Coordinates of C-alpha atoms (C1' of nucleotides) in Angstrom, one line a residue:
Chain A
M1 CA 0.0 0.0 0.0
T2 CA 1.2 3.5 -0.8
H3 CA 1.2 5.9 2.0
S4 CA 3.2 8.3 4.0
N5 CA 6.2 6.9 6.0
Q6 CA 7.4 9.9 8.0
K7 CA 10.1 8.2 10.2
P8 CA 12.1 6.6 7.3
L9 CA 11.6 9.7 5.2
S10 CA 13.1 11.9 8.0
L11 CA 16.3 9.9 7.5
F12 CA 16.4 11.0 3.9
L13 CA 15.5 14.6 4.8
G14 CA 18.4 14.5 7.3
R15 CA 20.7 13.6 4.4
L16 CA 19.4 16.4 2.3
L17 CA 19.8 18.9 5.1
R18 CA 23.4 18.0 5.5
R19 CA 24.0 19.6 2.1
S20 CA 21.1 22.0 1.4
E21 CA 19.1 24.4 3.4
L22 CA 15.4 23.7 3.1
A23 CA 12.4 25.8 4.0
Q24 CA 9.7 24.4 6.3
A25 CA 7.3 23.8 3.4
E26 CA 10.0 21.9 1.5
R27 CA 10.8 19.7 4.6
Q28 CA 7.1 18.9 4.9
A29 CA 6.9 18.0 1.2
V30 CA 9.7 15.5 1.7
L31 CA 8.1 14.0 4.8
G32 CA 4.8 13.8 3.0
L33 CA 6.1 11.7 0.1
K34 CA 3.9 8.7 -0.6
S35 CA 5.9 5.5 -0.6
Q36 CA 5.8 1.8 0.0
V37 CA 7.9 -0.3 2.4
A38 CA 9.5 -3.5 1.4
Q39 CA 11.9 -6.0 3.0
V40 CA 14.6 -7.6 0.9
R41 CA 16.7 -10.5 2.1
A42 CA 20.5 -10.4 2.0
H43 CA 22.0 -11.2 -1.4
R44 CA 18.8 -10.6 -3.2
D45 CA 18.7 -8.0 -6.1
I46 CA 16.3 -5.1 -5.4
V47 CA 16.6 -3.7 -8.9
L48 CA 17.7 -6.1 -11.7
L49 CA 20.5 -4.9 -14.0
G50 CA 18.8 -3.0 -16.8
D51 CA 15.4 -2.8 -15.2
Q52 CA 13.2 0.1 -16.2
V53 CA 12.0 1.5 -12.9
N54 CA 9.3 4.0 -11.9
S55 CA 10.3 4.5 -8.3
C56 CA 13.4 5.2 -6.3
C57 CA 14.8 3.0 -3.5
L58 CA 15.3 4.7 -0.1
V59 CA 17.3 2.6 2.3
V60 CA 15.6 2.5 5.7
D61 CA 17.6 -0.2 7.4
G62 CA 20.4 -2.5 6.3
L63 CA 23.0 -2.0 3.5
A64 CA 22.4 -1.9 -0.2
A65 CA 24.7 -1.5 -3.2
R66 CA 24.5 -0.3 -6.8
F67 CA 26.4 -2.6 -9.1
D68 CA 27.2 -3.5 -12.7
Q69 CA 28.1 -6.9 -14.0
L70 CA 30.4 -8.4 -16.7
A71 CA 29.3 -11.0 -19.2
D72 CA 30.9 -13.8 -17.1
G73 CA 28.9 -12.7 -14.1
R74 CA 31.6 -11.0 -12.1
R75 CA 30.2 -8.0 -10.3
Q76 CA 31.6 -4.5 -9.5
L77 CA 29.8 -2.5 -6.9
T78 CA 29.7 1.2 -7.7
A79 CA 28.2 2.6 -4.5
L80 CA 27.2 1.5 -1.0
H81 CA 24.1 2.9 0.5
I82 CA 23.3 3.2 4.1
P83 CA 20.0 4.2 5.8
G84 CA 18.8 7.6 4.6
D85 CA 20.4 7.2 1.1
I86 CA 18.3 7.0 -2.0
C87 CA 20.2 4.5 -4.2
D88 CA 19.0 5.7 -7.5
L89 CA 17.8 9.3 -7.3
Q90 CA 19.3 9.7 -10.8
S91 CA 16.6 7.4 -12.1
V92 CA 14.0 10.2 -11.7
V93 CA 15.4 12.0 -14.7
A94 CA 17.2 9.0 -16.3
P95 CA 14.8 6.0 -15.9
V96 CA 16.8 3.6 -18.2
A97 CA 18.9 1.9 -15.6
S98 CA 22.3 0.7 -16.6
W99 CA 22.8 -0.6 -13.1
G100 CA 21.3 -2.9 -10.6
I101 CA 20.8 -2.7 -6.9
E102 CA 21.6 -5.5 -4.5
A103 CA 20.8 -6.0 -0.8
L104 CA 24.1 -6.7 0.9
T105 CA 22.3 -7.5 4.2
T106 CA 18.7 -8.0 5.0
T107 CA 17.4 -4.5 4.0
T108 CA 14.3 -2.5 4.4
V109 CA 13.6 -0.1 1.6
L110 CA 11.1 2.5 0.8
H111 CA 9.9 2.7 -2.8
V112 CA 9.2 6.3 -3.6
P113 CA 7.5 6.8 -7.0
H114 CA 9.2 9.0 -9.5
A115 CA 6.0 10.8 -10.0
E116 CA 6.0 11.9 -6.3
L117 CA 9.6 13.1 -6.5
K118 CA 9.0 15.0 -9.7
R119 CA 5.9 16.6 -8.2
V120 CA 7.7 17.9 -5.1
A121 CA 10.7 19.0 -7.2
S122 CA 8.6 21.0 -9.5
E123 CA 6.5 22.5 -6.7
H124 CA 9.6 23.4 -4.7
P125 CA 12.6 24.6 -6.8
G126 CA 14.7 24.4 -3.7
L127 CA 14.1 20.7 -3.5
A128 CA 15.1 20.3 -7.2
L129 CA 18.3 21.9 -6.3
A130 CA 18.7 19.7 -3.2
F131 CA 18.1 16.6 -5.3
W132 CA 20.7 17.8 -7.8
R133 CA 23.2 18.3 -4.9
D134 CA 22.4 14.9 -3.5
T135 CA 23.2 13.3 -6.9
I136 CA 26.5 15.3 -7.0
A137 CA 27.5 14.0 -3.6
D138 CA 27.1 10.5 -4.9
A139 CA 29.1 11.3 -8.0
S140 CA 31.9 12.8 -5.9
I141 CA 32.2 9.5 -4.1
L142 CA 32.2 7.7 -7.4
A143 CA 35.1 9.9 -8.6
K144 CA 37.0 9.0 -5.4
W145 CA 36.4 5.3 -6.1
V146 CA 37.9 5.7 -9.5
V147 CA 41.1 7.0 -7.9
N148 CA 41.2 4.3 -5.4
L149 CA 40.6 1.5 -8.0
G150 CA 43.0 3.1 -10.4
R151 CA 45.9 4.0 -8.3
K152 CA 45.9 2.4 -4.9
S153 CA 47.0 -0.9 -3.4
A154 CA 44.5 -3.3 -1.9
Q155 CA 45.2 -2.2 1.6
S156 CA 44.9 1.5 0.9
R157 CA 41.7 0.9 -1.0
I158 CA 40.1 -1.1 1.9
A159 CA 41.4 1.5 4.4
H160 CA 39.8 4.3 2.3
L161 CA 36.4 2.5 2.1
L162 CA 36.4 1.9 5.9
C163 CA 37.2 5.6 6.5
E164 CA 34.5 6.7 4.0
M165 CA 31.8 4.4 5.6
G166 CA 32.9 5.5 9.1
V167 CA 32.4 9.2 8.4
R168 CA 29.2 8.6 6.5
M169 CA 27.7 6.5 9.3
E170 CA 28.7 9.1 11.8
Q171 CA 27.2 11.9 9.8
A172 CA 24.0 9.9 9.4
G173 CA 23.9 9.4 13.2
L174 CA 24.3 5.7 12.8
G175 CA 27.4 5.1 14.9
R176 CA 30.9 6.4 15.6
R177 CA 33.5 6.5 12.9
A178 CA 35.7 4.2 14.9
A179 CA 33.0 1.6 15.4
F180 CA 29.9 1.1 13.3
A181 CA 27.6 -1.6 11.9
F182 CA 29.1 -2.9 8.7
D183 CA 27.8 -6.4 8.0
I184 CA 29.5 -7.1 4.7
T185 CA 31.0 -10.4 3.5
Q186 CA 34.5 -10.5 2.1
N187 CA 33.1 -11.5 -1.2
Q188 CA 31.0 -8.3 -1.3
L189 CA 33.9 -6.3 -0.2
A190 CA 35.9 -7.8 -3.0
D191 CA 33.2 -6.8 -5.5
A192 CA 33.4 -3.2 -4.1
M193 CA 37.2 -3.0 -4.2
G194 CA 37.8 -4.7 -7.6
L195 CA 39.7 -7.5 -5.9
T196 CA 39.2 -11.2 -5.3
A197 CA 37.7 -12.5 -2.1
V198 CA 41.0 -14.4 -1.4
H199 CA 43.0 -11.2 -1.7
V200 CA 40.6 -9.3 0.5
N201 CA 40.9 -12.0 3.1
R202 CA 44.7 -11.9 3.2
T203 CA 44.8 -8.1 3.2
L204 CA 42.3 -7.9 6.1
Q205 CA 44.4 -10.4 8.0
A206 CA 47.4 -8.2 7.6
M207 CA 45.5 -5.2 8.7
R208 CA 44.1 -7.1 11.7
G209 CA 47.6 -8.2 12.6
D210 CA 48.6 -4.6 12.4
A211 CA 45.9 -3.6 14.9
L212 CA 44.1 -1.4 12.3
V213 CA 40.8 -3.1 11.8
R214 CA 38.6 -5.7 13.5
F215 CA 35.4 -7.2 12.3
A216 CA 33.4 -8.1 15.3
G217 CA 30.0 -9.7 14.5
R218 CA 28.2 -7.3 12.3
T219 CA 30.3 -4.4 13.4
V220 CA 33.7 -3.1 12.3
E221 CA 36.1 -1.4 14.7
L222 CA 38.8 1.0 13.5
H223 CA 41.4 0.9 16.2
D224 CA 43.7 3.6 14.9
W225 CA 41.8 6.1 12.8
D226 CA 44.8 8.4 12.1
R227 CA 47.0 5.6 10.8
L228 CA 44.2 4.2 8.8
A229 CA 43.5 7.6 7.2
R230 CA 47.1 8.0 6.4
I231 CA 47.3 4.7 4.7
A232 CA 44.2 5.5 2.8
E233 CA 45.2 9.1 2.0
F234 CA 41.7 9.8 3.2
D235 CA 40.4 13.4 3.1
P236 CA 36.7 13.7 3.9
A237 CA 36.3 16.8 1.7
F238 CA 34.9 14.7 -1.1
L239 CA 31.9 13.8 1.0
Q240 CA 30.7 17.4 0.6
V241 CA 29.0 17.9 3.9
M242 CA 28.3 21.5 4.9
R243 CA 30.5 22.1 7.9
G244 CA 28.9 23.2 11.1
E245 CA 25.3 24.0 10.2
R246 CA 24.1 20.4 10.3
E247 CA 20.5 20.9 11.2
L248 CA 18.9 17.9 12.5
V249 CA 15.3 17.0 12.2
D250 CA 12.8 15.5 14.6
A251 CA 9.8 14.4 12.6
Chain B
M1 CA 36.2 40.6 -21.0
T2 CA 32.9 38.9 -20.2
H3 CA 30.5 38.7 -23.1
S4 CA 28.2 36.4 -25.1
N5 CA 29.9 33.6 -27.1
Q6 CA 27.1 32.0 -29.0
K7 CA 29.0 29.7 -31.3
P8 CA 30.8 27.8 -28.5
L9 CA 27.7 27.9 -26.3
S10 CA 25.7 26.2 -29.1
L11 CA 28.0 23.2 -28.6
F12 CA 26.9 23.0 -25.0
L13 CA 23.3 23.5 -25.9
G14 CA 23.7 20.7 -28.4
R15 CA 24.9 18.4 -25.6
L16 CA 21.9 19.4 -23.4
L17 CA 19.5 18.8 -26.2
R18 CA 20.8 15.3 -26.7
R19 CA 19.3 14.5 -23.3
S20 CA 16.6 17.1 -22.6
E21 CA 13.9 18.9 -24.5
L22 CA 14.2 22.6 -24.1
A23 CA 11.8 25.4 -25.0
Q24 CA 12.9 28.2 -27.3
A25 CA 13.3 30.6 -24.4
E26 CA 15.4 28.1 -22.5
R27 CA 17.7 27.6 -25.6
Q28 CA 18.1 31.4 -25.9
A29 CA 19.0 31.6 -22.3
V30 CA 21.8 29.2 -22.8
L31 CA 23.1 30.9 -25.9
G32 CA 23.0 34.2 -24.0
L33 CA 25.2 33.1 -21.1
K34 CA 27.9 35.6 -20.4
S35 CA 31.3 34.0 -20.5
Q36 CA 35.0 34.5 -21.1
V37 CA 37.3 32.7 -23.5
A38 CA 40.7 31.4 -22.6
Q39 CA 43.4 29.3 -24.2
V40 CA 45.4 26.8 -22.2
R41 CA 48.5 25.0 -23.5
A42 CA 48.8 21.2 -23.4
H43 CA 49.7 19.7 -20.0
R44 CA 48.8 22.9 -18.1
D45 CA 46.2 22.7 -15.3
I46 CA 43.1 24.7 -15.9
V47 CA 41.8 24.3 -12.4
L48 CA 44.2 23.4 -9.6
L49 CA 43.4 20.5 -7.3
G50 CA 41.3 22.0 -4.5
D51 CA 40.8 25.4 -6.0
Q52 CA 37.6 27.2 -5.0
V53 CA 36.1 28.3 -8.3
N54 CA 33.3 30.7 -9.2
S55 CA 32.9 29.6 -12.8
C56 CA 32.5 26.5 -14.9
C57 CA 34.8 25.3 -17.7
L58 CA 33.2 24.7 -21.1
V59 CA 35.5 23.0 -23.5
V60 CA 35.4 24.7 -26.9
D61 CA 38.3 23.0 -28.6
G62 CA 40.8 20.4 -27.6
L63 CA 40.7 17.9 -24.8
A64 CA 40.5 18.4 -21.1
A65 CA 40.4 16.0 -18.1
R66 CA 39.2 16.0 -14.6
F67 CA 41.7 14.4 -12.2
D68 CA 42.7 13.7 -8.7
Q69 CA 46.1 13.1 -7.3
L70 CA 47.9 11.1 -4.7
A71 CA 50.4 12.3 -2.2
D72 CA 53.3 11.1 -4.3
G73 CA 52.1 13.0 -7.4
R74 CA 50.6 10.1 -9.3
R75 CA 47.4 11.2 -11.1
Q76 CA 44.2 9.5 -11.9
L77 CA 41.9 11.1 -14.5
T78 CA 38.3 10.7 -13.6
A79 CA 36.7 12.2 -16.8
L80 CA 37.7 13.2 -20.3
H81 CA 35.9 16.2 -21.8
I82 CA 35.5 17.0 -25.4
P83 CA 34.2 20.2 -27.0
G84 CA 30.7 21.0 -25.8
D85 CA 31.2 19.5 -22.4
I86 CA 31.2 21.4 -19.2
C87 CA 34.0 19.8 -17.1
D88 CA 32.6 20.9 -13.7
L89 CA 28.9 21.7 -13.9
Q90 CA 28.7 20.2 -10.4
S91 CA 30.7 23.1 -9.1
V92 CA 27.7 25.3 -9.5
V93 CA 26.1 23.8 -6.4
A94 CA 29.2 22.3 -4.8
P95 CA 31.9 24.9 -5.3
V96 CA 34.5 23.3 -3.0
A97 CA 36.5 21.4 -5.7
S98 CA 38.0 18.1 -4.6
W99 CA 39.4 17.7 -8.1
G100 CA 41.5 19.5 -10.7
I101 CA 41.1 20.1 -14.4
E102 CA 44.0 19.6 -16.8
A103 CA 44.4 20.4 -20.5
L104 CA 45.5 17.3 -22.3
T105 CA 46.1 19.1 -25.6
T106 CA 46.1 22.8 -26.3
T107 CA 42.6 23.6 -25.3
T108 CA 40.2 26.5 -25.7
V109 CA 37.8 26.9 -22.8
L110 CA 34.9 29.2 -22.0
H111 CA 34.7 30.3 -18.3
V112 CA 31.0 30.6 -17.5
P113 CA 30.3 32.2 -14.1
H114 CA 28.3 30.2 -11.6
A115 CA 26.2 33.3 -11.1
E116 CA 25.1 33.1 -14.7
L117 CA 24.3 29.4 -14.6
K118 CA 22.4 29.9 -11.3
R119 CA 20.4 32.7 -12.8
V120 CA 19.3 30.8 -15.9
A121 CA 18.6 27.7 -13.8
S122 CA 16.3 29.6 -11.5
E123 CA 14.6 31.5 -14.3
H124 CA 14.0 28.3 -16.2
P125 CA 13.2 25.2 -14.2
G126 CA 13.5 23.2 -17.4
L127 CA 17.1 24.2 -17.5
A128 CA 17.7 23.3 -13.9
L129 CA 16.4 19.8 -14.8
A130 CA 18.6 19.7 -17.9
F131 CA 21.7 20.6 -15.8
W132 CA 20.8 17.9 -13.4
R133 CA 20.5 15.4 -16.2
D134 CA 23.8 16.5 -17.6
T135 CA 25.5 15.9 -14.3
I136 CA 23.9 12.5 -14.2
A137 CA 25.2 11.6 -17.6
D138 CA 28.7 12.3 -16.3
A139 CA 28.1 10.3 -13.2
S140 CA 27.0 7.4 -15.4
I141 CA 30.3 7.4 -17.2
L142 CA 32.1 7.6 -13.9
A143 CA 30.2 4.5 -12.7
K144 CA 31.3 2.7 -15.9
W145 CA 34.9 3.7 -15.3
V146 CA 34.7 2.1 -11.8
V147 CA 33.7 -1.2 -13.4
N148 CA 36.4 -0.9 -16.0
L149 CA 39.1 -0.1 -13.4
G150 CA 37.8 -2.7 -11.0
R151 CA 37.2 -5.7 -13.1
K152 CA 38.7 -5.4 -16.6
S153 CA 42.1 -6.2 -18.1
A154 CA 44.3 -3.5 -19.6
Q155 CA 43.3 -4.3 -23.1
S156 CA 39.6 -4.4 -22.3
R157 CA 39.8 -1.1 -20.4
I158 CA 41.6 0.7 -23.3
A159 CA 39.1 -0.8 -25.8
H160 CA 36.2 0.5 -23.7
L161 CA 37.6 4.0 -23.5
L162 CA 38.2 4.1 -27.3
C163 CA 34.6 3.0 -27.9
E164 CA 33.3 5.5 -25.4
M165 CA 35.2 8.4 -26.9
G166 CA 34.2 7.3 -30.4
V167 CA 30.5 7.3 -29.7
R168 CA 30.8 10.6 -27.8
M169 CA 32.7 12.3 -30.6
E170 CA 30.2 11.0 -33.1
Q171 CA 27.2 12.2 -31.1
A172 CA 28.8 15.6 -30.7
G173 CA 29.3 15.8 -34.4
L174 CA 33.1 15.8 -34.1
G175 CA 34.0 12.8 -36.2
R176 CA 33.1 9.2 -36.9
R177 CA 33.2 6.6 -34.2
A178 CA 35.7 4.6 -36.3
A179 CA 38.1 7.6 -36.7
F180 CA 38.3 10.7 -34.6
A181 CA 40.7 13.3 -33.2
F182 CA 42.2 11.9 -30.0
D183 CA 45.5 13.6 -29.4
I184 CA 46.5 11.9 -26.1
T185 CA 49.9 10.7 -24.9
Q186 CA 50.4 7.2 -23.6
N187 CA 51.2 8.8 -20.2
Q188 CA 47.8 10.5 -20.1
L189 CA 46.1 7.4 -21.3
A190 CA 47.8 5.5 -18.4
D191 CA 46.5 8.1 -15.9
A192 CA 43.0 7.6 -17.3
M193 CA 43.2 3.8 -17.2
G194 CA 44.9 3.3 -13.9
L195 CA 48.0 1.7 -15.6
T196 CA 51.6 2.6 -16.1
A197 CA 52.7 4.2 -19.4
V198 CA 54.9 1.2 -20.0
H199 CA 52.0 -1.2 -19.8
V200 CA 49.8 1.0 -21.9
N201 CA 52.5 1.1 -24.6
R202 CA 52.8 -2.7 -24.6
T203 CA 49.1 -3.2 -24.7
L204 CA 48.6 -0.7 -27.5
Q205 CA 51.3 -2.5 -29.5
A206 CA 49.4 -5.8 -29.1
M207 CA 46.2 -4.1 -30.2
R208 CA 47.9 -2.5 -33.1
G209 CA 49.4 -5.9 -34.1
D210 CA 45.9 -7.3 -33.8
A211 CA 44.7 -4.7 -36.3
L212 CA 42.3 -3.2 -33.7
V213 CA 43.7 0.3 -33.3
R214 CA 46.0 2.7 -35.0
F215 CA 47.1 6.1 -33.7
A216 CA 47.8 8.3 -36.8
G217 CA 49.0 11.7 -35.9
R218 CA 46.5 13.3 -33.7
T219 CA 43.7 10.9 -34.6
V220 CA 42.8 7.4 -33.7
E221 CA 41.4 4.8 -36.1
L222 CA 39.3 1.9 -34.9
H223 CA 39.6 -0.7 -37.6
D224 CA 37.3 -3.3 -36.3
W225 CA 34.6 -1.7 -34.2
D226 CA 32.6 -4.9 -33.5
R227 CA 35.6 -6.8 -32.3
L228 CA 36.8 -3.8 -30.2
A229 CA 33.3 -3.5 -28.7
R230 CA 33.3 -7.2 -27.9
I231 CA 36.6 -7.0 -26.1
A232 CA 35.5 -4.0 -24.2
E233 CA 32.0 -5.4 -23.4
F234 CA 30.9 -2.0 -24.6
D235 CA 27.2 -1.2 -24.4
P236 CA 26.5 2.5 -25.2
A237 CA 23.4 2.6 -23.0
F238 CA 25.4 4.2 -20.1
L239 CA 25.9 7.3 -22.3
Q240 CA 22.2 8.1 -21.8
V241 CA 21.4 9.7 -25.1
M242 CA 17.8 10.1 -26.1
R243 CA 17.4 7.8 -29.1
G244 CA 16.1 9.4 -32.3
E245 CA 15.0 12.8 -31.2
R246 CA 18.4 14.4 -31.4
E247 CA 17.4 17.9 -32.3
L248 CA 20.3 19.9 -33.7
V249 CA 20.8 23.6 -33.3
D250 CA 22.0 26.3 -35.7
A251 CA 22.9 29.3 -33.6
Chain C
dC1 C1' 22.7 -31.6 13.4
dG2 C1' 23.2 -31.0 8.8
dT3 C1' 24.0 -27.9 5.3
dA4 C1' 25.2 -23.9 2.9
dG5 C1' 27.8 -20.1 2.8
dC6 C1' 31.7 -17.8 4.6
dT7 C1' 36.6 -17.6 6.0
dT8 C1' 41.0 -19.3 5.8
dT9 C1' 45.2 -21.7 3.8
dG10 C1' 48.7 -23.2 0.4
dA11 C1' 50.8 -23.5 -4.1
dT12 C1' 51.0 -21.7 -8.5
dT13 C1' 50.3 -18.7 -12.3
dG14 C1' 49.8 -14.4 -14.5
dT15 C1' 49.5 -9.6 -15.0
dT16 C1' 51.3 -5.3 -14.1
dT17 C1' 54.9 -2.4 -12.0
dT18 C1' 59.4 -0.9 -11.5
dC19 C1' 63.8 0.6 -13.1
dA20 C1' 66.9 1.7 -16.4
dA21 C1' 68.2 2.7 -20.9
dC22 C1' 67.8 4.1 -25.6
dA23 C1' 65.6 5.8 -30.0
dC24 C1' 62.9 9.2 -32.0
dA25 C1' 60.5 13.4 -32.7
dT26 C1' 59.7 18.2 -31.8
dG27 C1' 60.6 22.8 -30.9
dT28 C1' 63.9 26.4 -29.3
dG29 C1' 67.6 29.6 -29.2
dG30 C1' 72.1 30.6 -30.8
Chain D
dC1 C1' 70.8 25.7 -39.9
dC2 C1' 72.6 23.4 -36.1
dA3 C1' 73.0 22.1 -31.2
dC4 C1' 70.4 21.2 -27.6
dA5 C1' 66.8 20.2 -24.3
dT6 C1' 62.6 18.0 -23.6
dG7 C1' 59.1 15.0 -24.0
dT8 C1' 57.4 10.8 -26.0
dG9 C1' 57.6 6.1 -27.5
dT10 C1' 59.9 1.7 -27.1
dT11 C1' 62.5 -2.2 -25.1
dG12 C1' 64.3 -5.6 -21.6
dA13 C1' 64.9 -7.8 -17.1
dA14 C1' 63.5 -8.3 -12.5
dA15 C1' 60.3 -7.8 -8.8
dA16 C1' 55.8 -7.1 -6.7
dC17 C1' 51.1 -7.6 -6.5
dA18 C1' 47.0 -9.9 -7.2
dA19 C1' 44.4 -13.8 -9.5
dT20 C1' 43.5 -18.6 -9.8
dC21 C1' 42.6 -23.2 -8.2
dA22 C1' 41.7 -26.3 -4.8
dA23 C1' 40.7 -27.8 -0.4
dA24 C1' 39.9 -27.5 4.5
dG25 C1' 37.8 -25.3 8.7
dC26 C1' 34.4 -22.6 10.7
dT27 C1' 29.7 -20.5 11.7
dA28 C1' 25.1 -19.6 11.5
dC29 C1' 20.8 -20.9 10.5
dG30 C1' 16.9 -23.7 9.6

DNA sequence: CGTAGCTTTGATTGTTTTCAACACATGTGG
DNA sequence: CCACATGTGTTGAAAACAATCAAAGCTACG
């Protein structure tokens, strides 16, 4: 059933507010978006590669990933999405998907129809701008991934991803950067980093032995943030969050 | 001096029209953008890494690239830009650059002030949408680069880039996909593909011996498009051009 | 408690990098 | 017009990094 889901939508609103200032009416428009909840089990595809979609996926709980796939079935993840993220906001204006979306863990998503998003964007130009900015933030991460895949060692890549996720989780209010929920298999990690699962395994072992990282249950702990950031050459600027004025919302 | 440069701007308008329908008034607004011409010699940086900019770079002639850089100076290109492209449209709403722009060949650029772009975007919501779509098209290429860097061999990567550039040049009316101007050094190619110049050299030799590619002066010739596309697993869908309805402009 | 998926291990192979050197073209100033 | 510097393309040998293949433990879940 399609109806208003204020609590999950306030997560998304929070994400928008980290990068754009929105008037009260605009905030209400976001919270009033009609949408539909769904649960997806781990390892299932939420959007199939090449699907034509008419709604966006807002992650409410869990972890999702955008991916592309080669002819032989090998996958490359192109983005990780945490609660509050819309995985495919770009599909609103470019509905021919050349990607797929996969649930990495059991994930709750909100399907928000394109029609709803188009409506609020045209009624509130400030929202159109905020959506544009949101897309740009995703693209900025994508550009950083290109650098990591193109020029960094396995260890540096993994370190960078961990730093990225730590800061994002912290910003989203979902944990501390030094310890946060990150329930990902080494296979999935390999698909994100352009490596094999075996090599990810050995690299993680080395990092663990070096007291840099520990996966504990569904959580990851970063024991030495500074050293990890140095190995990763991590500079959070690319995450494009407005400093200071992080207004939070209580819906 | 800042003034109207209709001819170069019509290149950009053409690019917008390949993905968005624009009313007459919106087209005129684009052509009327105030801007400033500049020439940059090959290998010079147009925008320094981390610069705060207040204008966008529209490529009029030549070849430019967006890049990021590691601490040791090694570069990774994250996008190639041909005439008609705006290298950093995203900077309009995210002016803190976490990237640089480099002239690969001697390049003519048009500096279009953010203020101008913001003005036309707010006066014409259709343009704001077209800008968003343009950003998304760039991001879609970026996602494809992630896949190439993460999961493909040197030869497949290079083949994919050549196919991508061929189709883009053809769409922009700047050549045929099988033969187009591409005046890039093997060093620059290496920076784009996440390889070393030495390995690019050897890979190109193999492809040349295989009658796939030939660099002749400042142009490249793709002698067997189908085979090249197969090696690259190239599917042009990610370039997100509206099929058929490619309206052209005469300014 | 059995099973499927995940992590770990070892041995081997293959791709790509690194380092060093040389050939070749291009453009510049004397 | 030549001498020279610089950047670009090319080659070879060695080393490093990551992939591949195969198999064995481990864990979580039904």
